[in-house]
Tab-separated table of C-alpha atoms in Angstrom:
chain	number	residue	atom	x	y	z
A	1	MET	CA	0.070	0.184	0.102
A	2	ALA	CA	2.929	2.222	0.889
A	3	ASP	CA	4.883	1.236	-1.982
A	4	ALA	CA	1.961	1.925	-4.236
A	5	GLN	CA	1.478	5.293	-2.695
A	6	ALA	CA	4.858	6.519	-3.207
A	7	GLN	CA	4.412	5.874	-6.655
A	8	THR	CA	1.803	8.582	-6.940
A	9	ILE	CA	3.815	10.944	-4.992
A	10	PRO	CA	5.695	13.195	-7.281
A	11	HIS	CA	9.254	12.893	-7.257
A	12	GLY	CA	8.613	10.382	-4.345
A	13	HIS	CA	8.063	13.084	-1.822
A	14	ARG	CA	5.733	15.389	-0.475
A	15	PRO	CA	7.192	18.492	1.658
A	16	VAL	CA	5.316	19.255	4.806
A	17	LEU	CA	3.686	22.552	5.767
A	18	ALA	CA	4.891	24.120	2.889
A	19	ASP	CA	2.749	27.138	3.224
A	20	ALA	CA	3.915	27.694	6.646
A	21	VAL	CA	7.754	27.375	5.425
A	22	LEU	CA	6.912	30.218	3.020
A	23	ASP	CA	5.529	32.609	5.458
A	24	THR	CA	8.103	31.848	8.366
A	25	LEU	CA	11.123	32.684	6.014
A	26	ALA	CA	9.025	35.628	4.068
A	27	PRO	CA	12.174	34.520	1.083
A	28	GLN	CA	12.797	37.919	-1.195
A	29	PRO	CA	14.679	38.228	-4.490
A	30	GLY	CA	18.459	38.350	-3.687
A	31	GLN	CA	18.812	36.298	-0.654
A	32	THR	CA	21.001	33.421	0.558
A	33	LEU	CA	19.066	30.446	2.000
A	34	VAL	CA	20.591	27.336	3.302
A	35	ASP	CA	18.232	23.973	3.465
A	36	CYS	CA	19.603	21.895	6.226
A	37	THR	CA	17.775	18.735	4.379
A	38	LEU	CA	17.072	19.075	1.028
A	39	GLY	CA	15.732	15.635	0.398
A	40	ARG	CA	14.032	15.406	-3.134
A	41	GLY	CA	14.293	19.313	-3.416
A	42	GLY	CA	10.191	19.807	-2.491
A	43	HIS	CA	10.946	22.717	-0.061
A	44	ALA	CA	13.424	24.107	-2.412
A	45	SER	CA	11.454	24.142	-5.342
A	46	LEU	CA	9.026	26.472	-4.074
A	47	LEU	CA	11.556	29.055	-2.289
A	48	LEU	CA	14.056	28.831	-5.451
A	49	PRO	CA	11.712	30.833	-7.795
A	50	LEU	CA	10.973	33.321	-4.854
A	51	ILE	CA	14.887	34.762	-4.745
A	52	PRO	CA	15.708	35.437	-7.710
A	53	GLY	CA	19.342	36.295	-8.446
A	54	GLY	CA	19.729	35.001	-4.449
A	55	ARG	CA	21.739	31.811	-3.637
A	56	TYR	CA	20.487	28.659	-2.574
A	57	LEU	CA	22.865	26.066	-0.474
A	58	ALA	CA	21.556	22.777	0.526
A	59	PHE	CA	22.530	19.814	2.401
A	60	ASP	CA	21.674	16.223	2.227
A	61	LEU	CA	23.056	13.309	3.831
A	62	ASP	CA	21.707	10.728	1.085
A	63	ALA	CA	23.678	11.270	-2.201
A	64	SER	CA	21.248	9.735	-4.449
A	65	ASN	CA	18.796	12.100	-3.012
A	66	ALA	CA	21.263	15.051	-3.445
A	67	ASP	CA	21.736	13.759	-7.150
A	68	TYR	CA	18.293	13.569	-7.909
A	69	ALA	CA	17.404	16.893	-6.255
A	70	GLN	CA	20.656	18.757	-8.318
A	71	ALA	CA	18.676	17.262	-11.546
A	72	ARG	CA	15.227	18.635	-10.885
A	73	LEU	CA	16.329	22.167	-9.366
A	74	ALA	CA	19.146	22.901	-11.563
A	75	PRO	CA	17.218	24.099	-14.637
A	76	LEU	CA	14.824	26.088	-12.151
A	77	ALA	CA	17.926	27.755	-10.487
A	78	GLN	CA	19.189	28.537	-13.632
A	79	GLN	CA	15.470	30.184	-14.991
A	80	HIS	CA	15.518	32.268	-11.667
A	81	GLY	CA	18.918	33.076	-11.887
A	82	VAL	CA	19.878	31.331	-8.742
A	83	THR	CA	23.229	29.923	-7.559
A	84	LEU	CA	22.617	26.363	-6.547
A	85	ASP	CA	25.129	24.530	-4.303
A	86	ILE	CA	24.470	20.935	-3.191
A	87	VAL	CA	26.798	19.503	-0.565
A	88	HIS	CA	26.344	15.662	0.197
A	89	ALA	CA	27.153	16.268	3.755
A	90	SER	CA	25.394	16.802	7.066
A	91	PHE	CA	24.450	20.273	7.771
A	92	THR	CA	26.779	20.180	10.619
A	93	ALA	CA	29.190	21.007	7.929
A	94	MET	CA	27.687	24.676	7.303
A	95	PRO	CA	30.211	26.738	8.620
A	96	ALA	CA	33.353	24.977	6.765
A	97	GLU	CA	31.138	25.330	3.517
A	98	LEU	CA	29.988	29.100	4.131
A	99	ASP	CA	33.520	29.973	4.565
A	100	ARG	CA	34.699	28.324	1.712
A	101	ARG	CA	32.434	29.853	-0.320
A	102	GLY	CA	32.922	33.616	1.435
A	103	ILE	CA	29.497	33.574	2.108
A	104	THR	CA	29.285	36.148	5.283
A	105	GLU	CA	25.619	36.380	6.012
A	106	LEU	CA	22.480	34.290	5.232
A	107	HIS	CA	18.794	35.669	5.094
A	108	ALA	CA	16.981	32.163	6.386
A	109	ILE	CA	18.153	28.624	7.317
A	110	LEU	CA	15.109	25.834	6.775
A	111	ALA	CA	15.758	22.141	8.677
A	112	ASP	CA	13.319	19.831	7.864
A	113	LEU	CA	14.224	17.324	10.281
A	114	GLY	CA	11.842	14.009	8.808
A	115	PHE	CA	13.303	11.988	5.932
A	116	ALA	CA	12.050	11.758	2.531
A	117	SER	CA	9.012	9.379	1.584
A	118	ASN	CA	11.437	7.685	-0.763
A	119	GLN	CA	14.115	6.742	2.052
A	120	VAL	CA	11.165	4.977	4.148
A	121	ASP	CA	9.560	3.102	1.154
A	122	ASP	CA	12.810	1.801	0.535
A	123	PRO	CA	13.188	-2.002	2.583
A	124	GLN	CA	16.444	-2.015	1.906
A	125	ARG	CA	17.010	1.144	4.165
A	126	GLY	CA	15.298	-0.418	6.846
A	127	LEU	CA	13.604	2.573	8.263
A	128	SER	CA	10.088	0.828	8.901
A	129	PHE	CA	9.001	-2.121	10.189
A	130	LEU	CA	6.200	-2.333	7.601
A	131	ARG	CA	8.459	-4.152	4.624
A	132	ASP	CA	10.902	-6.899	5.758
A	133	GLY	CA	14.645	-5.202	4.896
A	134	PRO	CA	18.054	-5.227	6.369
A	135	LEU	CA	18.369	-3.245	9.707
A	136	ASP	CA	20.410	-0.769	8.272
A	137	MET	CA	18.667	2.719	8.884
A	138	ARG	CA	21.216	5.023	7.878
A	139	LEU	CA	20.563	7.947	6.003
A	140	ASP	CA	24.148	8.173	4.304
A	141	PRO	CA	25.039	4.541	3.229
A	142	THR	CA	28.574	5.389	3.728
A	143	ASP	CA	28.254	6.098	7.213
A	144	PRO	CA	30.318	2.821	9.335
A	145	VAL	CA	27.715	2.120	12.008
A	146	THR	CA	24.581	0.395	11.061
A	147	ALA	CA	21.040	-0.767	13.212
A	148	GLN	CA	22.148	-4.325	12.895
A	149	GLN	CA	25.613	-3.419	14.927
A	150	LEU	CA	24.096	-1.664	17.612
A	151	VAL	CA	21.176	-4.039	17.943
A	152	ASN	CA	23.944	-7.062	18.016
A	153	GLN	CA	27.012	-6.031	19.922
A	154	LEU	CA	25.827	-3.016	22.363
A	155	PRO	CA	25.780	-4.529	26.074
A	156	GLU	CA	22.259	-4.811	27.252
A	157	LYS	CA	22.636	-1.938	29.565
A	158	GLU	CA	23.465	0.452	26.799
A	159	LEU	CA	21.161	-0.860	24.730
A	160	ALA	CA	18.439	-0.281	27.274
A	161	ASP	CA	19.503	3.319	27.813
A	162	LEU	CA	19.619	4.072	24.168
A	163	ILE	CA	16.237	2.927	23.488
A	164	TYR	CA	15.082	4.990	26.491
A	165	ARG	CA	16.896	8.077	25.904
A	166	PHE	CA	16.505	8.150	21.977
A	167	GLY	CA	13.053	6.466	21.877
A	168	GLU	CA	11.747	7.595	25.531
A	169	GLU	CA	10.525	4.081	25.665
A	170	ARG	CA	9.666	3.393	29.678
A	171	LYS	CA	10.105	-0.511	28.771
A	172	SER	CA	13.431	-0.075	27.040
A	173	ARG	CA	15.121	-2.512	29.949
A	174	ARG	CA	12.452	-5.197	29.170
A	175	ILE	CA	13.176	-5.262	25.120
A	176	ALA	CA	16.986	-4.870	25.371
A	177	ARG	CA	16.673	-8.209	27.753
A	178	LYS	CA	14.660	-9.769	25.183
A	179	ILE	CA	17.265	-8.489	22.268
A	180	VAL	CA	19.994	-9.787	24.029
A	181	GLU	CA	18.573	-13.117	24.758
A	182	VAL	CA	17.527	-13.987	21.205
A	183	ARG	CA	20.833	-12.755	19.823
A	184	ARG	CA	22.697	-15.979	21.788
A	185	THR	CA	20.996	-17.885	19.608
A	186	SER	CA	21.386	-15.983	16.052
A	187	PRO	CA	22.047	-12.176	14.967
A	188	ILE	CA	19.025	-10.128	14.404
A	189	SER	CA	19.277	-8.854	11.372
A	190	SER	CA	15.887	-8.011	9.734
A	191	THR	CA	13.320	-5.069	10.378
A	192	VAL	CA	10.927	-7.346	10.634
A	193	GLN	CA	12.382	-9.801	12.898
A	194	LEU	CA	13.365	-6.783	15.249
A	195	ALA	CA	9.579	-5.634	15.533
A	196	ASP	CA	7.942	-9.084	16.308
A	197	LEU	CA	10.849	-9.426	19.109
A	198	VAL	CA	9.866	-5.955	20.133
A	199	ARG	CA	5.949	-6.836	20.189
A	200	ARG	CA	6.815	-10.164	22.070
A	201	ALA	CA	9.139	-8.254	24.438
A	202	LEU	CA	6.087	-6.109	25.380
A	203	GLY	CA	3.463	-8.404	25.421
A	204	PRO	CA	-0.443	-7.492	25.623
A	205	GLY	CA	0.366	-4.653	27.409
A	206	GLY	CA	1.856	-2.907	24.252
A	207	ASN	CA	-0.389	-2.948	21.677
A	208	ARG	CA	-2.320	0.109	21.731
A	209	PRO	CA	-4.792	1.344	18.412
A	210	GLY	CA	-2.923	2.972	15.636
A	211	PHE	CA	0.703	2.748	17.351
A	212	HIS	CA	3.235	0.127	16.646
A	213	PRO	CA	4.761	-1.677	19.859
A	214	ALA	CA	8.446	-1.112	17.981
A	215	THR	CA	7.947	2.440	16.933
A	216	ARG	CA	9.871	4.035	20.033
A	217	THR	CA	12.357	1.195	19.403
A	218	PHE	CA	13.098	1.749	15.661
A	219	GLN	CA	12.929	5.460	16.473
A	220	ALA	CA	15.871	5.250	18.893
A	221	LEU	CA	18.127	3.103	16.687
A	222	ARG	CA	17.459	5.483	13.772
A	223	ILE	CA	18.727	8.506	15.724
A	224	ALA	CA	21.546	6.890	17.233
A	225	VAL	CA	22.671	5.768	14.121
A	226	ASN	CA	22.514	9.122	12.637
A	227	GLY	CA	23.711	11.033	15.226
A	228	GLU	CA	20.472	13.134	14.493
A	229	LEU	CA	20.292	15.194	18.109
A	230	ASP	CA	23.454	15.872	18.082
A	231	ALA	CA	23.652	17.606	14.423
A	232	LEU	CA	20.279	19.529	15.965
A	233	ASP	CA	22.368	20.622	18.767
A	234	ALA	CA	24.739	21.935	16.363
A	235	LEU	CA	22.536	23.923	14.332
A	236	LEU	CA	20.770	25.865	17.402
A	237	ALA	CA	24.325	26.828	18.007
A	238	ILE	CA	25.518	27.832	14.462
A	239	ALA	CA	22.340	29.849	13.621
A	240	PRO	CA	22.523	32.871	15.860
A	241	SER	CA	25.993	33.426	14.201
A	242	ARG	CA	25.374	32.783	11.004
A	243	LEU	CA	22.084	34.602	10.233
A	244	ARG	CA	21.909	38.138	9.277
A	245	PRO	CA	21.437	39.972	12.672
A	246	ALA	CA	18.910	42.326	11.491
A	247	SER	CA	16.502	39.871	9.676
A	248	GLY	CA	17.672	36.297	9.677
A	249	ARG	CA	15.069	33.893	9.811
A	250	LEU	CA	15.202	30.341	11.120
A	251	ALA	CA	12.795	27.365	10.531
A	252	VAL	CA	12.817	24.520	12.311
A	253	ILE	CA	10.179	21.372	11.132
A	254	SER	CA	10.350	18.504	13.946
A	255	PHE	CA	8.404	15.320	14.245
A	256	HIS	CA	8.783	14.208	17.792
A	257	SER	CA	9.322	15.891	21.287
A	258	LEU	CA	12.883	15.029	21.374
A	259	GLU	CA	13.108	17.437	18.688
A	260	ASP	CA	10.811	19.837	18.978
A	261	ARG	CA	11.817	20.368	22.585
A	262	PRO	CA	15.569	21.826	22.087
A	263	VAL	CA	14.315	23.856	19.464
A	264	LYS	CA	11.233	25.668	21.185
A	265	GLN	CA	14.296	25.879	24.386
A	266	ALA	CA	16.809	27.382	21.990
A	267	MET	CA	13.940	29.712	20.466
A	268	GLN	CA	12.628	30.562	23.964
A	269	ASN	CA	16.040	31.291	25.196
A	270	TRP	CA	17.107	33.530	22.211
A	271	ASP	CA	13.862	35.769	22.751
A	272	ALA	CA	14.957	36.258	26.377
A	273	GLN	CA	18.265	37.343	25.354
A	274	GLY	CA	16.483	39.879	23.341
A	275	LEU	CA	18.099	38.279	20.216
A	276	GLY	CA	14.873	38.893	18.153
A	277	THR	CA	11.410	37.259	18.335
A	278	ARG	CA	9.432	34.049	17.863
A	279	LEU	CA	7.683	33.627	14.973
A	280	THR	CA	5.545	30.789	16.399
A	281	ARG	CA	4.368	31.276	19.808
A	282	LYS	CA	2.741	27.696	19.391
A	283	PRO	CA	4.031	25.092	16.540
A	284	VAL	CA	2.613	25.466	13.372
A	285	VAL	CA	0.979	22.263	12.476
A	286	ALA	CA	-0.533	20.695	9.551
A	287	THR	CA	-4.403	21.161	8.777
A	288	PRO	CA	-6.630	18.439	8.925
A	289	GLU	CA	-6.760	18.621	5.009
A	290	GLU	CA	-3.043	18.463	4.894
A	291	ALA	CA	-2.581	15.649	7.433
A	292	HIS	CA	-5.325	13.317	5.510
A	293	ASP	CA	-3.692	14.200	2.120
A	294	ASN	CA	0.013	13.196	3.326
A	295	PRO	CA	-0.481	11.277	6.482
A	296	ARG	CA	3.712	11.893	7.191
A	297	ALA	CA	2.760	15.351	8.011
A	298	ARG	CA	0.256	14.585	11.066
A	299	SER	CA	3.232	15.151	13.777
A	300	ALA	CA	4.812	17.809	11.756
A	301	LYS	CA	5.548	20.983	14.098
A	302	LEU	CA	6.963	24.275	12.865
A	303	ARG	CA	8.668	26.724	14.455
A	304	GLY	CA	10.232	29.952	13.507
A	305	PHE	CA	12.777	32.537	14.716
A	306	GLN	CA	13.729	36.124	13.380
A	307	PHE	CA	17.066	37.927	14.273
A	308	SER	CA	16.698	41.142	14.959
A	309	THR	CA	20.025	42.595	17.198
A	310	LEU	CA	23.669	41.938	16.836
A	311	ASN	CA	24.068	37.930	17.245
A	312	PRO	CA	26.842	36.636	19.218
A	313	HIS	CA	30.108	35.381	16.825
């Protein structure tokens, strides 16, 4: 069902909260924007025409998506006279890439912390427990550590702590205990195998309507494999010193509380320090219509901030 749906979505992914992104960033001709998570270029395709003569620097961990977006966006950038640079790297490389290009100030930064639908729908990625595939979970296939290695090699306590910290799974010890018990016999190597193992570990009490028992465990492993929260912390440290002091805007789209919480706290702190203004006192969420048309937008939350005074360097 999901695979068939993905085939009907243009470019294999539908950008979430698109109108809110445009309203929050308020792009203008000649501006310089950074897209931290380019994906298939959904948001970029909407922003490029609004910054004619400007510059768009984009990052993505997935080389195949970066190549796809390059082919998709290059004609659009040329049409509007926008300098387009796409970097196959984490957005934590932003300071070095900005310095290398001589870019001293940014007008806006967009970070959509979700991952592209084509990645979720590819069983070989191991991001979903709905289709059987290898326990990989890497957004960048060249990274050395996979979810399979974590599941089969971490000591029980470390595994339990990881699932609790990154998945907010209260029964993490029970899950870790079951994993260690099973892997003593043979390695755990597939998504369906792990999902079934978690389901059995939690028992009937882990079943809730509309929520798979393995959801939190898969989230925890994916975050750990890709260093997602460390990257977000780096972005929140980078943004104040790189965005234009008088008007620079930051928009962050998060998909769970571990992402939304530090974004909310950072923006509250910047506001309290007098560095600027929160553009969204409460996060912007999908309309009922968008949530119906694009189920992956249901958990999306957008927060925005505009800097208005001299930022710390």
